[in-house]
mmCIF file with all atom_site columns, N, CA and C in Angstrom:
data_model
loop_
_atom_site.group_PDB
_atom_site.id
_atom_site.type_symbol
_atom_site.label_atom_id
_atom_site.label_alt_id
_atom_site.label_comp_id
_atom_site.label_asym_id
_atom_site.label_entity_id
_atom_site.label_seq_id
_atom_site.pdbx_PDB_ins_code
_atom_site.Cartn_x
_atom_site.Cartn_y
_atom_site.Cartn_z
_atom_site.occupancy
_atom_site.B_iso_or_equiv
_atom_site.pdbx_formal_charge
_atom_site.auth_seq_id
_atom_site.auth_comp_id
_atom_site.auth_asym_id
_atom_site.auth_atom_id
_atom_site.pdbx_PDB_model_num
ATOM 1   N N  . UNK A 1 1  ? 6.705   8.094  -8.948  1.00 87.00 ? 1  UNK A N  1
ATOM 2   C CA . UNK A 1 1  ? 5.180   7.493  -8.644  1.00 87.00 ? 1  UNK A CA 1
ATOM 3   C C  . UNK A 1 1  ? 5.350   6.061  -9.336  1.00 87.00 ? 1  UNK A C  1
ATOM 4   N N  . UNK A 1 2  ? 5.322   4.904  -8.860  1.00 92.00 ? 2  UNK A N  1
ATOM 5   C CA . UNK A 1 2  ? 4.895   3.719  -9.417  1.00 92.00 ? 2  UNK A CA 1
ATOM 6   C C  . UNK A 1 2  ? 3.389   3.718  -10.002 1.00 92.00 ? 2  UNK A C  1
ATOM 7   N N  . UNK A 1 3  ? 3.258   2.782  -10.888 1.00 89.00 ? 3  UNK A N  1
ATOM 8   C CA . UNK A 1 3  ? 2.360   2.853  -11.454 1.00 89.00 ? 3  UNK A CA 1
ATOM 9   C C  . UNK A 1 3  ? 0.950   2.353  -10.872 1.00 89.00 ? 3  UNK A C  1
ATOM 10  N N  . UNK A 1 4  ? 1.291   1.423  -9.760  1.00 92.00 ? 4  UNK A N  1
ATOM 11  C CA . UNK A 1 4  ? 0.128   1.356  -8.810  1.00 92.00 ? 4  UNK A CA 1
ATOM 12  C C  . UNK A 1 4  ? -0.202  2.368  -8.046  1.00 92.00 ? 4  UNK A C  1
ATOM 13  N N  . UNK A 1 5  ? 1.076   3.097  -7.974  1.00 94.00 ? 5  UNK A N  1
ATOM 14  C CA . UNK A 1 5  ? 0.516   4.123  -6.563  1.00 94.00 ? 5  UNK A CA 1
ATOM 15  C C  . UNK A 1 5  ? -0.414  5.449  -7.501  1.00 94.00 ? 5  UNK A C  1
ATOM 16  N N  . UNK A 1 6  ? -0.074  5.359  -8.938  1.00 94.00 ? 6  UNK A N  1
ATOM 17  C CA . UNK A 1 6  ? -0.842  6.514  -9.592  1.00 94.00 ? 6  UNK A CA 1
ATOM 18  C C  . UNK A 1 6  ? -2.321  5.843  -9.777  1.00 94.00 ? 6  UNK A C  1
ATOM 19  N N  . UNK A 1 7  ? -2.513  4.411  -10.474 1.00 93.00 ? 7  UNK A N  1
ATOM 20  C CA . UNK A 1 7  ? -3.862  3.754  -10.357 1.00 93.00 ? 7  UNK A CA 1
ATOM 21  C C  . UNK A 1 7  ? -4.462  4.231  -9.128  1.00 93.00 ? 7  UNK A C  1
ATOM 22  N N  . UNK A 1 8  ? -3.838  4.104  -7.855  1.00 93.00 ? 8  UNK A N  1
ATOM 23  C CA . UNK A 1 8  ? -4.810  4.336  -6.431  1.00 93.00 ? 8  UNK A CA 1
ATOM 24  C C  . UNK A 1 8  ? -5.108  5.621  -6.434  1.00 93.00 ? 8  UNK A C  1
ATOM 25  N N  . UNK A 1 9  ? -4.058  6.621  -7.015  1.00 94.00 ? 9  UNK A N  1
ATOM 26  C CA . UNK A 1 9  ? -4.288  7.978  -6.964  1.00 94.00 ? 9  UNK A CA 1
ATOM 27  C C  . UNK A 1 9  ? -5.502  8.296  -7.683  1.00 94.00 ? 9  UNK A C  1
ATOM 28  N N  . UNK A 1 10 ? -5.548  7.933  -9.120  1.00 91.00 ? 10 UNK A N  1
ATOM 29  C CA . UNK A 1 10 ? -6.912  8.165  -9.947  1.00 91.00 ? 10 UNK A CA 1
ATOM 30  C C  . UNK A 1 10 ? -8.045  7.204  -9.601  1.00 91.00 ? 10 UNK A C  1
ATOM 31  N N  . UNK A 1 11 ? -7.735  6.121  -8.843  1.00 89.00 ? 11 UNK A N  1
ATOM 32  C CA . UNK A 1 11 ? -9.105  5.640  -8.639  1.00 89.00 ? 11 UNK A CA 1
ATOM 33  C C  . UNK A 1 11 ? -9.870  6.919  -7.214  1.00 89.00 ? 11 UNK A C  1
ATOM 34  N N  . UNK A 1 12 ? -8.868  7.368  -6.301  1.00 90.00 ? 12 UNK A N  1
ATOM 35  C CA . UNK A 1 12 ? -9.303  7.972  -5.003  1.00 90.00 ? 12 UNK A CA 1
ATOM 36  C C  . UNK A 1 12 ? -9.958  9.032  -5.884  1.00 90.00 ? 12 UNK A C  1
ATOM 37  N N  . UNK A 1 13 ? -9.036  9.892  -6.726  1.00 90.00 ? 13 UNK A N  1
ATOM 38  C CA . UNK A 1 13 ? -9.595  10.826 -7.581  1.00 90.00 ? 13 UNK A CA 1
ATOM 39  C C  . UNK A 1 13 ? -10.987 10.703 -8.453  1.00 90.00 ? 13 UNK A C  1
ATOM 40  N N  . UNK A 1 14 ? -10.747 9.863  -9.111  1.00 87.00 ? 14 UNK A N  1
ATOM 41  C CA . UNK A 1 14 ? -12.423 8.878  -9.493  1.00 87.00 ? 14 UNK A CA 1
ATOM 42  C C  . UNK A 1 14 ? -13.464 9.295  -8.992  1.00 87.00 ? 14 UNK A C  1
ATOM 43  N N  . UNK A 1 15 ? -13.399 8.398  -7.513  1.00 85.00 ? 15 UNK A N  1
ATOM 44  C CA . UNK A 1 15 ? -14.604 8.367  -6.727  1.00 85.00 ? 15 UNK A CA 1
ATOM 45  C C  . UNK A 1 15 ? -15.027 10.084 -6.199  1.00 85.00 ? 15 UNK A C  1
ATOM 46  N N  . UNK A 1 16 ? -14.127 11.022 -6.035  1.00 86.00 ? 16 UNK A N  1
ATOM 47  C CA . UNK A 1 16 ? -14.057 12.173 -5.842  1.00 86.00 ? 16 UNK A CA 1
ATOM 48  C C  . UNK A 1 16 ? -15.099 12.941 -7.103  1.00 86.00 ? 16 UNK A C  1
ATOM 49  N N  . UNK A 1 17 ? -14.777 12.460 -8.110  1.00 82.00 ? 17 UNK A N  1
ATOM 50  C CA . UNK A 1 17 ? -15.467 13.254 -9.128  1.00 82.00 ? 17 UNK A CA 1
ATOM 51  C C  . UNK A 1 17 ? -16.864 12.849 -9.096  1.00 82.00 ? 17 UNK A C  1
ATOM 52  N N  . UNK A 1 18 ? -17.030 11.544 -8.844  1.00 73.00 ? 18 UNK A N  1
ATOM 53  C CA . UNK A 1 18 ? -18.118 10.746 -9.279  1.00 73.00 ? 18 UNK A CA 1
ATOM 54  C C  . UNK A 1 18 ? -19.164 10.536 -7.935  1.00 73.00 ? 18 UNK A C  1
ATOM 55  N N  . UNK A 1 19 ? -18.344 10.537 -7.133  1.00 69.00 ? 19 UNK A N  1
ATOM 56  C CA . UNK A 1 19 ? -19.181 9.868  -5.606  1.00 69.00 ? 19 UNK A CA 1
ATOM 57  C C  . UNK A 1 19 ? -19.435 8.520  -5.628  1.00 69.00 ? 19 UNK A C  1
ATOM 58  N N  . UNK A 1 20 ? -18.540 7.885  -6.425  1.00 63.00 ? 20 UNK A N  1
ATOM 59  C CA . UNK A 1 20 ? -19.172 6.438  -6.918  1.00 63.00 ? 20 UNK A CA 1
ATOM 60  C C  . UNK A 1 20 ? -18.580 5.213  -5.523  1.00 63.00 ? 20 UNK A C  1
ATOM 61  N N  . UNK A 1 21 ? -19.423 4.699  -5.687  1.00 66.00 ? 21 UNK A N  1
ATOM 62  C CA . UNK A 1 21 ? -19.124 3.511  -4.318  1.00 66.00 ? 21 UNK A CA 1
ATOM 63  C C  . UNK A 1 21 ? -17.901 2.583  -4.514  1.00 66.00 ? 21 UNK A C  1
ATOM 64  N N  . UNK A 1 22 ? -17.380 1.972  -3.992  1.00 68.00 ? 22 UNK A N  1
ATOM 65  C CA . UNK A 1 22 ? -16.442 1.205  -4.141  1.00 68.00 ? 22 UNK A CA 1
ATOM 66  C C  . UNK A 1 22 ? -16.784 0.404  -5.232  1.00 68.00 ? 22 UNK A C  1
ATOM 67  N N  . UNK A 1 23 ? -15.835 -0.062 -6.535  1.00 70.00 ? 23 UNK A N  1
ATOM 68  C CA . UNK A 1 23 ? -16.117 -0.572 -7.632  1.00 70.00 ? 23 UNK A CA 1
ATOM 69  C C  . UNK A 1 23 ? -15.080 -1.651 -8.169  1.00 70.00 ? 23 UNK A C  1
ATOM 70  N N  . UNK A 1 24 ? -14.931 -2.776 -7.904  1.00 75.00 ? 24 UNK A N  1
ATOM 71  C CA . UNK A 1 24 ? -13.508 -3.537 -8.577  1.00 75.00 ? 24 UNK A CA 1
ATOM 72  C C  . UNK A 1 24 ? -13.468 -3.248 -9.586  1.00 75.00 ? 24 UNK A C  1
ATOM 73  N N  . UNK A 1 25 ? -14.805 -3.609 -10.947 1.00 82.00 ? 25 UNK A N  1
ATOM 74  C CA . UNK A 1 25 ? -14.443 -3.160 -12.051 1.00 82.00 ? 25 UNK A CA 1
ATOM 75  C C  . UNK A 1 25 ? -13.896 -2.447 -12.338 1.00 82.00 ? 25 UNK A C  1
ATOM 76  N N  . UNK A 1 26 ? -14.164 -1.026 -12.056 1.00 82.00 ? 26 UNK A N  1
ATOM 77  C CA . UNK A 1 26 ? -13.768 0.208  -12.324 1.00 82.00 ? 26 UNK A CA 1
ATOM 78  C C  . UNK A 1 26 ? -12.287 0.351  -11.782 1.00 82.00 ? 26 UNK A C  1
ATOM 79  N N  . UNK A 1 27 ? -11.843 -0.083 -10.318 1.00 84.00 ? 27 UNK A N  1
ATOM 80  C CA . UNK A 1 27 ? -10.297 -0.117 -9.873  1.00 84.00 ? 27 UNK A CA 1
ATOM 81  C C  . UNK A 1 27 ? -9.817  -1.144 -11.136 1.00 84.00 ? 27 UNK A C  1
ATOM 82  N N  . UNK A 1 28 ? -10.284 -2.173 -11.518 1.00 88.00 ? 28 UNK A N  1
ATOM 83  C CA . UNK A 1 28 ? -9.235  -2.848 -12.478 1.00 88.00 ? 28 UNK A CA 1
ATOM 84  C C  . UNK A 1 28 ? -8.943  -2.178 -13.797 1.00 88.00 ? 28 UNK A C  1
ATOM 85  N N  . UNK A 1 29 ? -9.981  -1.500 -14.068 1.00 88.00 ? 29 UNK A N  1
ATOM 86  C CA . UNK A 1 29 ? -10.181 -1.380 -15.564 1.00 88.00 ? 29 UNK A CA 1
ATOM 87  C C  . UNK A 1 29 ? -8.930  0.308  -15.736 1.00 88.00 ? 29 UNK A C  1
ATOM 88  N N  . UNK A 1 30 ? -8.934  1.060  -14.288 1.00 87.00 ? 30 UNK A N  1
ATOM 89  C CA . UNK A 1 30 ? -7.972  1.934  -13.682 1.00 87.00 ? 30 UNK A CA 1
ATOM 90  C C  . UNK A 1 30 ? -6.571  1.721  -13.954 1.00 87.00 ? 30 UNK A C  1
ATOM 91  N N  . UNK A 1 31 ? -6.086  0.370  -13.319 1.00 89.00 ? 31 UNK A N  1
ATOM 92  C CA . UNK A 1 31 ? -5.275  -0.368 -13.194 1.00 89.00 ? 31 UNK A CA 1
ATOM 93  C C  . UNK A 1 31 ? -4.593  -0.781 -14.539 1.00 89.00 ? 31 UNK A C  1
ATOM 94  N N  . UNK A 1 32 ? -5.552  -1.266 -15.325 1.00 92.00 ? 32 UNK A N  1
ATOM 95  C CA . UNK A 1 32 ? -4.772  -1.657 -16.848 1.00 92.00 ? 32 UNK A CA 1
ATOM 96  C C  . UNK A 1 32 ? -4.803  -0.718 -17.499 1.00 92.00 ? 32 UNK A C  1
ATOM 97  N N  . UNK A 1 33 ? -5.169  0.666  -17.253 1.00 92.00 ? 33 UNK A N  1
ATOM 98  C CA . UNK A 1 33 ? -4.831  1.813  -18.666 1.00 92.00 ? 33 UNK A CA 1
ATOM 99  C C  . UNK A 1 33 ? -3.583  2.303  -18.247 1.00 92.00 ? 33 UNK A C  1
ATOM 100 N N  . UNK A 1 34 ? -2.545  2.568  -19.606 1.00 95.00 ? 34 UNK A N  1
ATOM 101 C CA . UNK A 1 34 ? -1.467  3.107  -19.649 1.00 95.00 ? 34 UNK A CA 1
ATOM 102 C C  . UNK A 1 34 ? -1.130  4.031  -18.487 1.00 95.00 ? 34 UNK A C  1
ATOM 103 N N  . UNK A 1 35 ? -0.079  3.977  -18.128 1.00 93.00 ? 35 UNK A N  1
ATOM 104 C CA . UNK A 1 35 ? 0.547   5.261  -17.124 1.00 93.00 ? 35 UNK A CA 1
ATOM 105 C C  . UNK A 1 35 ? -0.181  6.616  -18.125 1.00 93.00 ? 35 UNK A C  1
ATOM 106 N N  . UNK A 1 36 ? 0.374   6.626  -19.046 1.00 94.00 ? 36 UNK A N  1
ATOM 107 C CA . UNK A 1 36 ? 0.335   8.082  -20.207 1.00 94.00 ? 36 UNK A CA 1
ATOM 108 C C  . UNK A 1 36 ? -1.202  8.417  -19.792 1.00 94.00 ? 36 UNK A C  1
ATOM 109 N N  . UNK A 1 37 ? -2.119  7.405  -20.311 1.00 94.00 ? 37 UNK A N  1
ATOM 110 C CA . UNK A 1 37 ? -3.684  7.863  -19.924 1.00 94.00 ? 37 UNK A CA 1
ATOM 111 C C  . UNK A 1 37 ? -3.846  7.982  -18.486 1.00 94.00 ? 37 UNK A C  1
ATOM 112 N N  . UNK A 1 38 ? -3.595  7.063  -17.819 1.00 93.00 ? 38 UNK A N  1
ATOM 113 C CA . UNK A 1 38 ? -3.980  7.599  -16.231 1.00 93.00 ? 38 UNK A CA 1
ATOM 114 C C  . UNK A 1 38 ? -3.665  9.075  -16.027 1.00 93.00 ? 38 UNK A C  1
ATOM 115 N N  . UNK A 1 39 ? -2.178  9.576  -16.408 1.00 94.00 ? 39 UNK A N  1
ATOM 116 C CA . UNK A 1 39 ? -1.981  10.871 -16.503 1.00 94.00 ? 39 UNK A CA 1
ATOM 117 C C  . UNK A 1 39 ? -2.481  11.753 -16.249 1.00 94.00 ? 39 UNK A C  1
ATOM 118 N N  . UNK A 1 40 ? -3.033  11.551 -18.070 1.00 93.00 ? 40 UNK A N  1
ATOM 119 C CA . UNK A 1 40 ? -3.642  12.670 -18.726 1.00 93.00 ? 40 UNK A CA 1
ATOM 120 C C  . UNK A 1 40 ? -5.250  12.876 -18.188 1.00 93.00 ? 40 UNK A C  1
ATOM 121 N N  . UNK A 1 41 ? -5.699  11.479 -17.520 1.00 91.00 ? 41 UNK A N  1
ATOM 122 C CA . UNK A 1 41 ? -7.215  11.861 -16.902 1.00 91.00 ? 41 UNK A CA 1
ATOM 123 C C  . UNK A 1 41 ? -6.824  12.525 -15.557 1.00 91.00 ? 41 UNK A C  1
ATOM 124 N N  . UNK A 1 42 ? -5.997  12.125 -14.742 1.00 92.00 ? 42 UNK A N  1
ATOM 125 C CA . UNK A 1 42 ? -5.803  13.070 -13.708 1.00 92.00 ? 42 UNK A CA 1
ATOM 126 C C  . UNK A 1 42 ? -5.481  14.537 -13.759 1.00 92.00 ? 42 UNK A C  1
ATOM 127 N N  . UNK A 1 43 ? -4.868  14.794 -14.646 1.00 94.00 ? 43 UNK A N  1
ATOM 128 C CA . UNK A 1 43 ? -4.446  16.437 -15.227 1.00 94.00 ? 43 UNK A CA 1
ATOM 129 C C  . UNK A 1 43 ? -5.930  16.753 -15.363 1.00 94.00 ? 43 UNK A C  1
ATOM 130 N N  . UNK A 1 44 ? -6.933  15.990 -16.399 1.00 92.00 ? 44 UNK A N  1
ATOM 131 C CA . UNK A 1 44 ? -8.043  16.811 -16.775 1.00 92.00 ? 44 UNK A CA 1
ATOM 132 C C  . UNK A 1 44 ? -8.896  16.921 -15.611 1.00 92.00 ? 44 UNK A C  1
ATOM 133 N N  . UNK A 1 45 ? -8.744  16.179 -14.257 1.00 90.00 ? 45 UNK A N  1
ATOM 134 C CA . UNK A 1 45 ? -9.680  16.236 -13.468 1.00 90.00 ? 45 UNK A CA 1
ATOM 135 C C  . UNK A 1 45 ? -9.453  16.994 -12.315 1.00 90.00 ? 45 UNK A C  1
ATOM 136 N N  . UNK A 1 46 ? -7.653  17.491 -12.366 1.00 91.00 ? 46 UNK A N  1
ATOM 137 C CA . UNK A 1 46 ? -7.504  18.819 -11.371 1.00 91.00 ? 46 UNK A CA 1
ATOM 138 C C  . UNK A 1 46 ? -7.706  19.863 -12.245 1.00 91.00 ? 46 UNK A C  1
ATOM 139 N N  . UNK A 1 47 ? -7.584  20.171 -13.310 1.00 91.00 ? 47 UNK A N  1
ATOM 140 C CA . UNK A 1 47 ? -7.714  21.236 -14.253 1.00 91.00 ? 47 UNK A CA 1
ATOM 141 C C  . UNK A 1 47 ? -9.184  21.584 -14.131 1.00 91.00 ? 47 UNK A C  1
ATOM 142 N N  . UNK A 1 48 ? -10.053 20.871 -14.423 1.00 91.00 ? 48 UNK A N  1
ATOM 143 C CA . UNK A 1 48 ? -11.225 20.715 -14.502 1.00 91.00 ? 48 UNK A CA 1
ATOM 144 C C  . UNK A 1 48 ? -12.140 21.210 -13.579 1.00 91.00 ? 48 UNK A C  1
ATOM 145 N N  . UNK A 1 49 ? -11.843 20.407 -12.470 1.00 88.00 ? 49 UNK A N  1
ATOM 146 C CA . UNK A 1 49 ? -11.880 20.476 -10.996 1.00 88.00 ? 49 UNK A CA 1
ATOM 147 C C  . UNK A 1 49 ? -13.514 19.967 -11.316 1.00 88.00 ? 49 UNK A C  1
ATOM 148 N N  . UNK A 1 50 ? -13.398 18.642 -11.444 1.00 82.00 ? 50 UNK A N  1
ATOM 149 C CA . UNK A 1 50 ? -14.441 17.724 -11.640 1.00 82.00 ? 50 UNK A CA 1
ATOM 150 C C  . UNK A 1 50 ? -15.354 17.357 -10.336 1.00 82.00 ? 50 UNK A C  1
ATOM 151 N N  . UNK A 1 51 ? -14.980 17.732 -9.147  1.00 85.00 ? 51 UNK A N  1
ATOM 152 C CA . UNK A 1 51 ? -15.443 16.942 -7.860  1.00 85.00 ? 51 UNK A CA 1
ATOM 153 C C  . UNK A 1 51 ? -16.848 17.366 -7.298  1.00 85.00 ? 51 UNK A C  1
ATOM 154 N N  . UNK A 1 52 ? -17.474 16.210 -7.124  1.00 85.00 ? 52 UNK A N  1
ATOM 155 C CA . UNK A 1 52 ? -18.579 16.072 -6.487  1.00 85.00 ? 52 UNK A CA 1
ATOM 156 C C  . UNK A 1 52 ? -18.581 16.378 -4.752  1.00 85.00 ? 52 UNK A C  1
ATOM 157 N N  . UNK A 1 53 ? -17.203 15.631 -4.621  1.00 87.00 ? 53 UNK A N  1
ATOM 158 C CA . UNK A 1 53 ? -16.942 15.771 -2.967  1.00 87.00 ? 53 UNK A CA 1
ATOM 159 C C  . UNK A 1 53 ? -15.241 16.490 -3.350  1.00 87.00 ? 53 UNK A C  1
ATOM 160 N N  . UNK A 1 54 ? -14.749 17.115 -2.344  1.00 89.00 ? 54 UNK A N  1
ATOM 161 C CA . UNK A 1 54 ? -13.461 17.699 -2.518  1.00 89.00 ? 54 UNK A CA 1
ATOM 162 C C  . UNK A 1 54 ? -12.612 16.218 -2.214  1.00 89.00 ? 54 UNK A C  1
ATOM 163 N N  . UNK A 1 55 ? -11.536 16.008 -3.092  1.00 91.00 ? 55 UNK A N  1
ATOM 164 C CA . UNK A 1 55 ? -10.718 14.770 -2.308  1.00 91.00 ? 55 UNK A CA 1
ATOM 165 C C  . UNK A 1 55 ? -9.892  15.604 -1.377  1.00 91.00 ? 55 UNK A C  1
ATOM 166 N N  . UNK A 1 56 ? -9.040  14.613 -1.039  1.00 93.00 ? 56 UNK A N  1
ATOM 167 C CA . UNK A 1 56 ? -7.863  15.017 0.144   1.00 93.00 ? 56 UNK A CA 1
ATOM 168 C C  . UNK A 1 56 ? -7.099  15.615 -0.342  1.00 93.00 ? 56 UNK A C  1
ATOM 169 N N  . UNK A 1 57 ? -6.746  16.484 0.491   1.00 94.00 ? 57 UNK A N  1
ATOM 170 C CA . UNK A 1 57 ? -5.184  17.915 0.081   1.00 94.00 ? 57 UNK A CA 1
ATOM 171 C C  . UNK A 1 57 ? -4.083  16.629 -0.390  1.00 94.00 ? 57 UNK A C  1
ATOM 172 N N  . UNK A 1 58 ? -3.876  15.972 0.417   1.00 96.00 ? 58 UNK A N  1
ATOM 173 C CA . UNK A 1 58 ? -2.747  14.973 -0.204  1.00 96.00 ? 58 UNK A CA 1
ATOM 174 C C  . UNK A 1 58 ? -2.755  14.574 -1.353  1.00 96.00 ? 58 UNK A C  1
ATOM 175 N N  . UNK A 1 59 ? -4.045  14.078 -1.583  1.00 95.00 ? 59 UNK A N  1
ATOM 176 C CA . UNK A 1 59 ? -4.416  13.544 -3.137  1.00 95.00 ? 59 UNK A CA 1
ATOM 177 C C  . UNK A 1 59 ? -4.101  14.402 -4.224  1.00 95.00 ? 59 UNK A C  1
ATOM 178 N N  . UNK A 1 60 ? -4.400  15.621 -4.248  1.00 94.00 ? 60 UNK A N  1
ATOM 179 C CA . UNK A 1 60 ? -4.651  16.714 -4.828  1.00 94.00 ? 60 UNK A CA 1
ATOM 180 C C  . UNK A 1 60 ? -3.126  17.246 -5.383  1.00 94.00 ? 60 UNK A C  1
ATOM 181 N N  . UNK A 1 61 ? -2.418  17.522 -3.611  1.00 95.00 ? 61 UNK A N  1
ATOM 182 C CA . UNK A 1 61 ? -1.166  17.672 -3.945  1.00 95.00 ? 61 UNK A CA 1
ATOM 183 C C  . UNK A 1 61 ? 0.055   16.836 -5.016  1.00 95.00 ? 61 UNK A C  1
ATOM 184 N N  . UNK A 1 62 ? -0.457  15.535 -4.534  1.00 96.00 ? 62 UNK A N  1
ATOM 185 C CA . UNK A 1 62 ? 0.290   14.480 -5.414  1.00 96.00 ? 62 UNK A CA 1
ATOM 186 C C  . UNK A 1 62 ? -0.372  14.366 -7.122  1.00 96.00 ? 62 UNK A C  1
ATOM 187 N N  . UNK A 1 63 ? -1.497  14.542 -6.954  1.00 95.00 ? 63 UNK A N  1
ATOM 188 C CA . UNK A 1 63 ? -1.835  14.678 -8.594  1.00 95.00 ? 63 UNK A CA 1
ATOM 189 C C  . UNK A 1 63 ? -1.240  16.063 -9.378  1.00 95.00 ? 63 UNK A C  1
ATOM 190 N N  . UNK A 1 64 ? -0.670  17.064 -8.770  1.00 94.00 ? 64 UNK A N  1
ATOM 191 C CA . UNK A 1 64 ? -0.205  18.560 -9.250  1.00 94.00 ? 64 UNK A CA 1
ATOM 192 C C  . UNK A 1 64 ? 1.567   18.266 -9.153  1.00 94.00 ? 64 UNK A C  1
ATOM 193 N N  . UNK A 1 65 ? 1.706   17.557 -8.242  1.00 95.00 ? 65 UNK A N  1
ATOM 194 C CA . UNK A 1 65 ? 2.926   17.063 -8.562  1.00 95.00 ? 65 UNK A CA 1
ATOM 195 C C  . UNK A 1 65 ? 3.545   16.224 -9.729  1.00 95.00 ? 65 UNK A C  1
ATOM 196 N N  . UNK A 1 66 ? 2.479   15.298 -10.020 1.00 94.00 ? 66 UNK A N  1
ATOM 197 C CA . UNK A 1 66 ? 2.921   14.115 -11.262 1.00 94.00 ? 66 UNK A CA 1
ATOM 198 C C  . UNK A 1 66 ? 2.355   14.742 -12.186 1.00 94.00 ? 66 UNK A C  1
ATOM 199 N N  . UNK A 1 67 ? 1.541   15.906 -12.841 1.00 93.00 ? 67 UNK A N  1
ATOM 200 C CA . UNK A 1 67 ? 1.092   16.606 -13.735 1.00 93.00 ? 67 UNK A CA 1
ATOM 201 C C  . UNK A 1 67 ? 1.821   17.764 -14.481 1.00 93.00 ? 67 UNK A C  1
ATOM 202 N N  . UNK A 1 68 ? 2.565   18.191 -12.786 1.00 92.00 ? 68 UNK A N  1
ATOM 203 C CA . UNK A 1 68 ? 2.728   19.392 -13.487 1.00 92.00 ? 68 UNK A CA 1
ATOM 204 C C  . UNK A 1 68 ? 2.454   20.848 -13.046 1.00 92.00 ? 68 UNK A C  1
ATOM 205 N N  . UNK A 1 69 ? 0.861   20.173 -12.718 1.00 89.00 ? 69 UNK A N  1
ATOM 206 C CA . UNK A 1 69 ? -0.270  21.437 -12.933 1.00 89.00 ? 69 UNK A CA 1
ATOM 207 C C  . UNK A 1 69 ? -0.210  22.099 -11.492 1.00 89.00 ? 69 UNK A C  1
ATOM 208 N N  . UNK A 1 70 ? 0.211   23.602 -11.513 1.00 82.00 ? 70 UNK A N  1
ATOM 209 C CA . UNK A 1 70 ? 0.093   24.242 -10.482 1.00 82.00 ? 70 UNK A CA 1
ATOM 210 C C  . UNK A 1 70 ? -1.040  25.288 -9.785  1.00 82.00 ? 70 UNK A C  1
ATOM 211 N N  . UNK A 1 71 ? -2.158  25.056 -10.967 1.00 70.00 ? 71 UNK A N  1
ATOM 212 C CA . UNK A 1 71 ? -3.539  26.356 -10.865 1.00 70.00 ? 71 UNK A CA 1
ATOM 213 C C  . UNK A 1 71 ? -4.100  25.876 -9.764  1.00 70.00 ? 71 UNK A C  1
#
């Protein structure tokens, strides 16, 4: 995955965790984070199932592939 794809995935998962409205400041912050940090955060979100609302299955599958998590 490209950095911008990872950033978009992380942002969509973040919204599912926090039921956050679209926020350009948060999106820009996520996009500026190093890829390693984004992957670690995505991994934590999917392992701990921090969802307020369930994310799209496609996003979960992409996150699992990206992080190697199969739980």
